[in-house]
CSV table of C-alpha atoms and ligand atoms in Angstrom, one decimal:
chain,number,residue,atom,x,y,z
Y,861,UNK,CA,-10.4,5.4,17.0
Y,862,UNK,CA,-11.9,8.8,17.8
Y,863,UNK,CA,-9.2,11.5,17.8
Y,864,UNK,CA,-6.7,9.3,15.8
Y,865,UNK,CA,-5.5,10.2,12.3
Y,866,UNK,CA,-4.7,7.2,10.1
Y,867,UNK,CA,-2.8,7.6,6.8
Y,868,UNK,CA,-3.6,4.9,4.3
Y,869,UNK,CA,-2.1,4.2,0.8
Y,870,UNK,CA,-4.1,2.2,-1.7
Y,871,UNK,CA,-4.2,1.1,-5.3
Y,872,UNK,CA,-1.5,0.8,-7.9
Y,873,UNK,CA,0.9,3.4,-9.3
Y,874,UNK,CA,1.2,4.3,-13.0
Y,875,UNK,CA,4.7,5.0,-14.2
Y,876,UNK,CA,4.5,7.0,-17.4
Y,877,UNK,CA,6.4,5.8,-20.6
Y,878,UNK,CA,4.9,8.4,-22.9
Y,879,UNK,CA,1.7,10.5,-23.0
Y,880,UNK,CA,-0.5,7.4,-23.7
Y,881,UNK,CA,1.3,4.5,-22.0
Y,882,UNK,CA,2.4,3.5,-18.5
Y,883,UNK,CA,3.7,0.6,-16.4
Y,884,UNK,CA,1.1,-0.4,-13.9
Y,885,UNK,CA,-0.1,-3.4,-12.0
Y,886,UNK,CA,-3.4,-5.3,-11.2
Y,887,UNK,CA,-4.1,-3.7,-7.8
Y,888,UNK,CA,-7.7,-2.6,-7.6
Y,889,UNK,CA,-7.4,-0.6,-4.4
Y,890,UNK,CA,-10.2,-2.7,-2.8
Y,891,UNK,CA,-8.2,-3.7,0.3
Y,892,UNK,CA,-7.0,-0.2,1.0
Y,893,UNK,CA,-10.4,1.3,0.5
Y,894,UNK,CA,-11.9,-1.3,2.8
Y,895,UNK,CA,-9.3,-0.3,5.5
Y,896,UNK,CA,-10.2,3.4,5.0
Y,897,UNK,CA,-13.9,2.6,5.4
Y,898,UNK,CA,-13.3,0.5,8.5
Y,899,UNK,CA,-11.0,3.1,10.2
Y,900,UNK,CA,-13.5,5.9,9.4
Y,901,UNK,CA,-16.4,3.8,10.7
Y,902,UNK,CA,-14.6,3.6,14.0
Y,903,UNK,CA,-14.3,7.4,14.2
Y,904,UNK,CA,-10.7,7.9,12.9
Y,905,UNK,CA,-9.8,10.8,10.6
Y,906,UNK,CA,-8.4,9.0,7.5
Y,907,UNK,CA,-6.0,10.5,5.0
Y,908,UNK,CA,-6.3,8.2,1.9
Y,909,UNK,CA,-3.5,8.5,-0.6
Y,910,UNK,CA,-4.8,6.7,-3.6
Y,911,UNK,CA,-3.3,5.6,-6.9
Y,912,UNK,CA,-5.6,5.4,-9.9
Y,913,UNK,CA,-8.6,3.2,-9.0
Y,914,UNK,CA,-12.2,3.0,-10.1
Y,915,UNK,CA,-13.7,3.2,-6.6
Y,916,UNK,CA,-15.8,5.8,-4.8
Y,917,UNK,CA,-14.5,7.3,-1.6
Y,918,UNK,CA,-16.0,5.5,1.4
Y,919,UNK,CA,-18.3,7.4,3.8
Y,920,UNK,CA,-16.9,9.2,6.8
Y,921,UNK,CA,-14.1,11.6,7.7
Y,922,UNK,CA,-11.9,10.6,4.8
Y,923,UNK,CA,-9.6,13.1,3.0
Y,924,UNK,CA,-8.7,11.5,-0.3
Y,925,UNK,CA,-5.5,12.6,-2.2
Y,926,UNK,CA,-5.3,11.2,-5.7
Y,927,UNK,CA,-1.9,10.5,-7.1
Y,928,UNK,CA,-0.6,8.7,-10.1
Y,929,UNK,CA,3.1,7.8,-9.9
Y,930,UNK,CA,5.3,6.3,-7.1
Y,931,UNK,CA,7.1,9.6,-6.8
Y,932,UNK,CA,3.8,11.5,-6.3
Y,933,UNK,CA,2.7,8.9,-3.7
Y,934,UNK,CA,6.0,9.3,-1.9
Y,935,UNK,CA,5.6,13.1,-1.7
Y,936,UNK,CA,2.0,13.0,-0.5
Y,937,UNK,CA,2.6,10.2,2.0
Y,938,UNK,CA,5.9,11.5,3.5
Y,939,UNK,CA,4.4,15.0,3.8
Y,940,UNK,CA,1.3,13.8,5.7
Y,941,UNK,CA,2.9,11.2,7.9
Y,942,UNK,CA,4.1,13.6,10.7
Y,943,UNK,CA,0.4,14.3,11.7
Y,944,UNK,CA,-0.6,10.7,11.7
Y,945,UNK,CA,-0.9,8.3,14.6
Y,946,UNK,CA,-0.5,5.3,12.3
Y,947,UNK,CA,0.0,4.5,8.6
Y,948,UNK,CA,-1.2,1.5,6.7
Y,949,UNK,CA,0.7,1.0,3.5
Y,950,UNK,CA,-1.5,-1.1,1.3
Y,951,UNK,CA,-0.6,0.4,-2.1
Y,952,UNK,CA,1.1,-1.7,-4.7
Y,953,UNK,CA,3.8,0.8,-5.5
Y,954,UNK,CA,5.9,0.3,-8.6
Y,955,UNK,CA,9.5,-0.8,-7.8
Y,956,UNK,CA,10.9,0.7,-11.0
Y,957,UNK,CA,10.0,3.6,-13.2
Y,958,UNK,CA,11.2,4.7,-16.7
Y,959,UNK,CA,14.3,6.9,-16.4
Y,960,UNK,CA,12.8,9.2,-19.0
Y,961,UNK,CA,9.2,9.9,-20.1
Y,962,UNK,CA,8.8,10.6,-23.9
Y,963,UNK,CA,7.0,13.8,-24.5
Y,964,UNK,CA,5.4,12.5,-27.7
Y,965,UNK,CA,3.9,9.1,-28.4
Y,966,UNK,CA,6.6,6.5,-29.2
Y,967,UNK,CA,6.1,5.2,-32.8
Y,968,UNK,CA,6.0,1.7,-33.9
Y,969,UNK,CA,9.2,0.5,-35.5
Y,970,UNK,CA,10.8,-2.6,-37.0
Y,971,UNK,CA,13.4,-3.0,-34.3
Y,972,UNK,CA,12.8,-4.0,-30.7
Y,973,UNK,CA,13.0,-1.3,-28.1
Y,974,UNK,CA,14.6,-1.2,-24.6
Y,975,UNK,CA,13.1,0.7,-21.8
Y,976,UNK,CA,15.5,1.7,-19.1
Y,977,UNK,CA,14.1,1.6,-15.6
Y,978,UNK,CA,15.4,3.0,-12.4
Y,979,UNK,CA,14.3,2.1,-8.9
Y,980,UNK,CA,11.6,4.1,-7.1
Y,981,UNK,CA,11.9,5.2,-3.5
Y,982,UNK,CA,10.5,2.8,-0.9
Y,983,UNK,CA,7.7,4.8,0.9
Y,984,UNK,CA,7.4,2.2,3.7
Y,985,UNK,CA,11.1,2.3,4.5
Y,986,UNK,CA,11.1,6.2,4.4
Y,987,UNK,CA,8.3,6.3,6.9
Y,988,UNK,CA,10.1,3.7,9.0
Y,989,UNK,CA,13.0,6.1,9.1
Y,990,UNK,CA,10.8,9.1,10.0
Y,991,UNK,CA,8.7,7.2,12.6
Y,992,UNK,CA,8.7,8.8,16.1
Y,993,UNK,CA,7.6,7.2,19.4
Y,994,UNK,CA,3.9,6.5,19.4
Y,995,UNK,CA,3.5,6.2,15.7
Y,996,UNK,CA,2.5,2.8,14.3
Y,997,UNK,CA,3.5,1.6,10.9
Y,998,UNK,CA,1.7,-1.3,9.1
Y,999,UNK,CA,2.8,-2.7,5.8
Y,1000,UNK,CA,1.6,-5.4,3.4
Y,1001,UNK,CA,3.5,-8.2,1.7
Y,1002,UNK,CA,2.3,-10.0,-1.4
Y,1003,UNK,CA,4.6,-13.0,-1.8
Y,1004,UNK,CA,4.8,-15.9,-4.3
Y,1005,UNK,CA,7.5,-17.9,-2.4
Y,1006,UNK,CA,9.2,-18.1,1.1
Y,1007,UNK,CA,6.2,-16.0,2.3
Y,1008,UNK,CA,6.8,-15.9,6.0
Y,1009,UNK,CA,10.5,-15.3,5.9
Y,1010,UNK,CA,10.2,-12.6,3.2
Y,1011,UNK,CA,7.5,-10.9,5.2
Y,1012,UNK,CA,9.5,-10.9,8.4
Y,1013,UNK,CA,12.5,-9.6,6.6
Y,1014,UNK,CA,10.4,-6.7,5.2
Y,1015,UNK,CA,9.1,-5.9,8.7
Y,1016,UNK,CA,12.7,-5.5,10.0
Y,1017,UNK,CA,14.1,-3.6,7.0
Y,1018,UNK,CA,11.2,-1.1,6.9
Y,1019,UNK,CA,10.8,-0.8,10.6
Y,1020,UNK,CA,7.2,-1.9,10.5
Y,1021,UNK,CA,5.2,-2.7,13.7
Y,1022,UNK,CA,2.9,-5.1,11.8
Y,1023,UNK,CA,2.8,-6.7,8.4
Y,1024,UNK,CA,-0.1,-8.3,6.6
Y,1025,UNK,CA,0.9,-11.2,4.4
Y,1026,UNK,CA,-1.2,-12.2,1.5
Y,1027,UNK,CA,-0.2,-15.0,-0.8
Y,1028,UNK,CA,-0.8,-15.1,-4.5
Y,1029,UNK,CA,-1.0,-18.9,-4.1
Y,1030,UNK,CA,-4.4,-18.8,-2.4
Y,1031,UNK,CA,-7.3,-18.8,-4.7
Y,1032,UNK,CA,-9.6,-15.8,-4.0
Y,1033,UNK,CA,-6.8,-13.8,-2.4
Y,1034,UNK,CA,-4.8,-10.8,-3.7
Y,1035,UNK,CA,-5.5,-8.5,-6.6
Y,1036,UNK,CA,-8.9,-7.5,-7.9
Y,1037,UNK,CA,-11.0,-10.1,-5.9
Y,1038,UNK,CA,-13.5,-9.1,-3.2
Y,1039,UNK,CA,-12.0,-11.6,-0.9
Y,1040,UNK,CA,-8.6,-12.0,0.7
Y,1041,UNK,CA,-6.7,-14.5,2.9
Y,1042,UNK,CA,-4.2,-12.8,5.1
Y,1043,UNK,CA,-1.8,-13.5,8.0
Y,1044,UNK,CA,-1.4,-10.7,10.5
Y,1045,UNK,CA,2.1,-10.6,11.9
Y,1046,UNK,CA,3.3,-8.4,14.7
Y,1047,UNK,CA,6.5,-8.7,16.8
Y,1048,UNK,CA,4.4,-10.8,19.3
Y,1049,UNK,CA,2.0,-12.8,17.3
Y,1050,UNK,CA,1.1,-14.4,13.9
Y,1051,UNK,CA,-2.6,-14.9,13.1
Y,1052,UNK,CA,-3.6,-16.7,10.0
Y,1053,UNK,CA,-7.2,-15.8,9.0
Y,1054,UNK,CA,-9.5,-17.8,6.8
Y,1055,UNK,CA,-10.6,-16.6,3.3
Y,1056,UNK,CA,-13.1,-13.8,3.8
Y,1057,UNK,CA,-14.3,-10.5,2.3
Y,1058,UNK,CA,-11.9,-7.7,2.2
Y,1059,UNK,CA,-14.3,-5.7,4.4
Y,1060,UNK,CA,-14.0,-8.4,7.1
Y,1061,UNK,CA,-10.2,-8.7,6.7
Y,1062,UNK,CA,-10.1,-4.9,7.2
Y,1063,UNK,CA,-12.0,-5.3,10.4
Y,1064,UNK,CA,-9.4,-7.8,11.8
Y,1065,UNK,CA,-6.5,-5.6,10.6
Y,1066,UNK,CA,-7.9,-2.5,12.2
Y,1067,UNK,CA,-8.6,-4.5,15.4
Y,1068,UNK,CA,-4.9,-5.5,15.5
Y,1069,UNK,CA,-3.8,-1.9,14.7
Y,1070,UNK,CA,-6.1,-0.5,17.5
Y,1071,UNK,CA,-4.5,-2.8,20.1
Y,1072,UNK,CA,-1.0,-1.8,19.0
Y,1073,UNK,CA,-1.9,1.9,19.2
Y,1074,UNK,CA,-3.5,1.3,22.5
Y,1075,UNK,CA,-0.4,-0.4,23.9
Y,1076,UNK,CA,2.1,2.1,22.4
R,274,C5P,O1,9.1,-4.7,-0.7
R,274,C5P,P1,7.7,-4.8,-1.0
R,274,C5P,O2,7.2,-3.9,-2.2
R,274,C5P,O3,7.2,-6.2,-1.2
R,274,C5P,O4,6.9,-4.3,0.3
R,274,C5P,C1,5.6,-4.2,0.4
R,274,C5P,C2,5.2,-3.1,1.4
R,274,C5P,O5,6.0,-1.9,1.1
R,274,C5P,C3,3.8,-2.7,1.2
R,274,C5P,O6,3.3,-2.2,2.4
R,274,C5P,C4,3.9,-1.5,0.2
R,274,C5P,O7,2.8,-0.6,0.2
R,274,C5P,C5,5.2,-0.9,0.6
R,274,C5P,N1,6.0,-0.2,-0.4
R,274,C5P,C6,6.1,1.2,-0.4
R,274,C5P,N2,6.8,1.9,-1.3
R,274,C5P,C7,7.5,1.2,-2.3
R,274,C5P,C8,7.4,-0.2,-2.3
R,274,C5P,C9,6.6,-0.9,-1.4
R,274,C5P,O8,5.5,1.8,0.5
R,274,C5P,N3,8.2,1.8,-3.2
Protein backbone atom coordinates (compact mmCIF):
# COMPACT_ATOMS: atom_id res chain seq x y z
CA UNK A 1 0.00 0.00 0.00
CA UNK A 2 3.02 2.28 -0.37
CA UNK A 3 2.02 5.54 -2.03
CA UNK A 4 -1.68 5.09 -1.19
CA UNK A 5 -3.66 7.39 1.08
CA UNK A 6 -6.44 5.71 3.05
CA UNK A 7 -9.06 7.76 4.88
CA UNK A 8 -10.63 5.92 7.84
CA UNK A 9 -13.45 6.99 10.16
CA UNK A 10 -13.65 5.35 13.57
CA UNK A 11 -15.48 5.46 16.87
CA UNK A 12 -18.80 6.94 17.93
CA UNK A 13 -20.06 10.49 17.62
CA UNK A 14 -21.38 12.57 20.50
CA UNK A 15 -24.37 14.80 19.83
CA UNK A 16 -24.57 17.54 22.42
CA UNK A 17 -27.78 18.10 24.39
CA UNK A 18 -26.36 20.67 26.82
CA UNK A 19 -22.86 21.48 28.17
CA UNK A 20 -22.70 18.22 30.17
CA UNK A 21 -24.84 15.72 28.25
CA UNK A 22 -24.80 14.07 24.88
CA UNK A 23 -26.37 11.30 22.79
CA UNK A 24 -23.75 8.69 21.95
CA UNK A 25 -23.37 4.98 21.29
CA UNK A 26 -21.28 2.02 22.45
CA UNK A 27 -18.69 2.11 19.65
CA UNK A 28 -15.17 1.78 21.12
CA UNK A 29 -13.29 2.60 17.90
CA UNK A 30 -11.35 -0.68 18.15
CA UNK A 31 -12.27 -1.94 14.64
CA UNK A 32 -11.41 1.38 12.95
CA UNK A 33 -8.13 1.68 14.85
CA UNK A 34 -7.21 -1.90 13.92
CA UNK A 35 -7.83 -0.99 10.26
CA UNK A 36 -5.69 2.14 10.59
CA UNK A 37 -2.87 0.09 12.17
CA UNK A 38 -3.05 -2.55 9.42
CA UNK A 39 -3.13 -0.06 6.53
CA UNK A 40 -0.18 1.86 8.04
CA UNK A 41 1.73 -1.39 8.64
CA UNK A 42 1.46 -2.03 4.89
CA UNK A 43 2.95 1.35 4.07
CA UNK A 44 -0.18 3.45 3.42
CA UNK A 45 -0.53 7.02 4.60
CA UNK A 46 -3.60 6.96 6.85
CA UNK A 47 -5.89 9.87 7.66
CA UNK A 48 -7.83 8.72 10.73
CA UNK A 49 -10.92 10.78 11.51
CA UNK A 50 -11.81 9.70 15.01
CA UNK A 51 -14.81 10.26 17.24
CA UNK A 52 -14.24 10.30 21.03
CA UNK A 53 -12.41 7.09 21.98
CA UNK A 54 -9.96 5.99 24.68
CA UNK A 55 -7.37 4.51 22.31
CA UNK A 56 -3.80 5.52 21.48
CA UNK A 57 -2.99 6.34 17.85
CA UNK A 58 -1.41 3.24 16.26
CA UNK A 59 2.19 3.43 15.04
CA UNK A 60 3.07 4.43 11.50
CA UNK A 61 2.19 7.21 9.10
CA UNK A 62 -1.17 8.09 10.66
CA UNK A 63 -2.59 11.60 10.78
CA UNK A 64 -5.30 11.59 13.43
CA UNK A 65 -8.07 14.18 13.34
CA UNK A 66 -10.23 14.16 16.48
CA UNK A 67 -13.85 15.17 16.09
CA UNK A 68 -16.87 14.93 18.34
CA UNK A 69 -20.15 15.29 16.45
CA UNK A 70 -21.51 13.82 13.22
CA UNK A 71 -21.37 17.30 11.68
CA UNK A 72 -17.66 17.67 12.56
CA UNK A 73 -16.95 14.18 11.21
CA UNK A 74 -18.79 15.08 7.99
CA UNK A 75 -16.69 18.25 7.52
CA UNK A 76 -13.34 16.52 8.23
CA UNK A 77 -14.12 13.50 6.06
CA UNK A 78 -15.57 15.26 3.03
CA UNK A 79 -12.70 17.77 3.02
CA UNK A 80 -10.01 15.03 3.08
CA UNK A 81 -11.65 12.53 0.68
CA UNK A 82 -10.42 14.15 -2.57
CA UNK A 83 -6.78 13.29 -1.73
CA UNK A 84 -7.58 9.68 -0.75
CA UNK A 85 -7.27 6.54 -2.86
CA UNK A 86 -9.79 4.80 -0.62
CA UNK A 87 -12.01 5.47 2.38
CA UNK A 88 -13.11 2.98 5.01
CA UNK A 89 -16.13 4.25 6.94
CA UNK A 90 -16.08 2.35 10.17
CA UNK A 91 -17.48 5.03 12.50
CA UNK A 92 -20.83 4.58 14.22
CA UNK A 93 -22.20 7.96 13.23
CA UNK A 94 -25.33 9.23 15.00
CA UNK A 95 -28.34 9.21 12.71
CA UNK A 96 -30.06 12.00 14.65
CA UNK A 97 -28.88 15.05 16.57
CA UNK A 98 -30.73 17.51 18.84
CA UNK A 99 -32.07 20.41 16.77
CA UNK A 100 -30.84 22.74 19.51
CA UNK A 101 -28.06 22.53 22.12
CA UNK A 102 -28.92 24.22 25.44
CA UNK A 103 -26.22 26.72 26.47
CA UNK A 104 -26.72 25.98 30.17
CA UNK A 105 -27.33 22.69 31.97
CA UNK A 106 -30.94 21.56 31.67
CA UNK A 107 -32.48 21.44 35.15
CA UNK A 108 -34.43 18.60 36.70
CA UNK A 109 -38.20 19.16 36.62
CA UNK A 110 -41.41 17.40 37.60
CA UNK A 111 -42.66 17.15 34.04
CA UNK A 112 -41.28 14.89 31.35
CA UNK A 113 -39.22 16.47 28.63
CA UNK A 114 -39.13 15.99 24.87
CA UNK A 115 -35.92 16.22 22.88
CA UNK A 116 -36.45 17.15 19.26
CA UNK A 117 -33.99 15.39 16.97
CA UNK A 118 -33.16 16.08 13.34
CA UNK A 119 -31.37 13.71 10.93
CA UNK A 120 -27.59 14.02 10.48
CA UNK A 121 -25.97 13.92 7.06
CA UNK A 122 -24.86 10.53 5.77
CA UNK A 123 -21.08 10.75 5.28
CA UNK A 124 -20.86 7.48 3.35
CA UNK A 125 -23.56 8.59 0.89
CA UNK A 126 -21.87 11.99 0.48
CA UNK A 127 -18.53 10.34 -0.36
CA UNK A 128 -20.37 7.96 -2.71
CA UNK A 129 -21.66 11.03 -4.54
CA UNK A 130 -18.19 12.65 -4.68
CA UNK A 131 -16.34 9.48 -5.65
CA UNK A 132 -14.25 9.70 -8.80
CA UNK A 133 -12.83 6.91 -10.95
CA UNK A 134 -10.09 5.05 -9.14
CA UNK A 135 -11.38 5.84 -5.63
CA UNK A 136 -12.61 2.91 -3.56
CA UNK A 137 -15.27 3.25 -0.87
CA UNK A 138 -15.80 0.75 1.94
CA UNK A 139 -18.64 0.90 4.44
CA UNK A 140 -19.73 -1.11 7.44
CA UNK A 141 -23.17 -2.37 8.34
CA UNK A 142 -24.21 -3.44 11.82
CA UNK A 143 -27.56 -5.15 11.47
CA UNK A 144 -29.97 -6.84 13.85
CA UNK A 145 -32.27 -8.35 11.20
CA UNK A 146 -32.40 -9.06 7.44
CA UNK A 147 -28.65 -8.60 7.55
CA UNK A 148 -27.63 -9.48 4.03
CA UNK A 149 -30.40 -7.67 2.19
CA UNK A 150 -29.96 -4.54 4.36
CA UNK A 151 -26.21 -4.57 3.71
CA UNK A 152 -26.67 -4.98 -0.04
CA UNK A 153 -29.23 -2.15 -0.05
CA UNK A 154 -26.73 0.14 1.73
CA UNK A 155 -24.01 -0.78 -0.72
CA UNK A 156 -26.20 0.35 -3.64
CA UNK A 157 -27.62 3.48 -1.98
CA UNK A 158 -24.25 4.79 -0.77
CA UNK A 159 -22.36 3.70 -3.90
CA UNK A 160 -19.95 1.54 -1.90
CA UNK A 161 -17.48 -0.84 -3.54
CA UNK A 162 -17.40 -3.09 -0.49
CA UNK A 163 -19.40 -3.45 2.69
CA UNK A 164 -18.40 -5.26 5.85
CA UNK A 165 -21.35 -6.78 7.63
CA UNK A 166 -21.22 -7.45 11.35
CA UNK A 167 -24.15 -8.88 13.17
CA UNK A 168 -25.15 -8.03 16.72
CA UNK A 169 -26.57 -11.55 16.96
CA UNK A 170 -23.12 -13.13 17.04
CA UNK A 171 -21.63 -13.37 20.54
CA UNK A 172 -18.18 -11.73 20.61
CA UNK A 173 -18.98 -9.53 17.61
CA UNK A 174 -19.68 -5.82 17.37
CA UNK A 175 -19.25 -3.04 19.91
CA UNK A 176 -16.51 -2.91 22.57
CA UNK A 177 -15.25 -6.50 22.17
CA UNK A 178 -11.73 -7.32 20.95
CA UNK A 179 -13.15 -9.84 18.50
CA UNK A 180 -15.49 -9.58 15.54
CA UNK A 181 -17.31 -11.83 13.09
CA UNK A 182 -17.69 -10.23 9.70
CA UNK A 183 -18.82 -10.95 6.17
CA UNK A 184 -16.91 -9.08 3.47
CA UNK A 185 -19.20 -8.26 0.54
CA UNK A 186 -18.09 -6.86 -2.81
CA UNK A 187 -19.98 -6.72 -6.11
CA UNK A 188 -18.34 -10.02 -7.01
CA UNK A 189 -18.08 -12.03 -3.82
CA UNK A 190 -19.29 -12.63 -0.28
CA UNK A 191 -16.84 -14.03 2.26
CA UNK A 192 -18.05 -15.00 5.73
CA UNK A 193 -15.14 -15.09 8.18
CA UNK A 194 -14.97 -16.94 11.49
CA UNK A 195 -14.93 -15.09 14.82
CA UNK A 196 -11.43 -13.67 15.28
CA UNK A 197 -9.55 -10.70 16.72
CA UNK A 198 -10.32 -7.28 15.28
CA UNK A 199 -6.64 -7.08 14.23
CA UNK A 200 -7.05 -10.25 12.21
CA UNK A 201 -10.40 -9.06 10.72
CA UNK A 202 -8.60 -5.84 9.74
CA UNK A 203 -5.97 -7.89 7.92
CA UNK A 204 -8.66 -9.64 5.81
CA UNK A 205 -10.52 -6.38 5.14
CA UNK A 206 -7.34 -4.58 4.02
CA UNK A 207 -6.48 -7.59 1.82
CA UNK A 208 -9.89 -7.30 0.12
CA UNK A 209 -9.47 -3.53 -0.22
CA UNK A 210 -5.96 -3.92 -1.68
CA UNK A 211 -7.24 -6.23 -4.39
CA UNK A 212 -10.06 -3.79 -5.27
CA UNK A 213 -7.56 -0.91 -5.47
CA UNK A 214 -5.23 -3.05 -7.54
CA UNK A 215 -8.00 -3.94 -10.01
CA UNK A 216 -9.54 -0.45 -10.28
O1 LIG B 1 -27.03 3.38 7.21
P1 LIG B 1 -26.07 2.87 8.22
O2 LIG B 1 -25.76 3.87 9.32
O3 LIG B 1 -26.37 1.52 8.80
O4 LIG B 1 -24.74 2.66 7.36
C1 LIG B 1 -23.57 2.28 7.95
C2 LIG B 1 -22.41 2.80 7.14
O5 LIG B 1 -22.59 4.17 6.79
C3 LIG B 1 -21.14 2.76 7.94
O6 LIG B 1 -20.06 2.59 7.03
C4 LIG B 1 -21.12 4.14 8.59
O7 LIG B 1 -19.80 4.53 8.98
C5 LIG B 1 -21.67 5.00 7.48
N1 LIG B 1 -22.40 6.20 7.92
C6 LIG B 1 -21.85 7.45 7.67
N2 LIG B 1 -22.55 8.59 8.04
C7 LIG B 1 -23.72 8.49 8.67
C8 LIG B 1 -24.28 7.23 8.94
C9 LIG B 1 -23.59 6.10 8.56
O8 LIG B 1 -20.77 7.52 7.09
N3 LIG B 1 -24.34 9.63 9.03
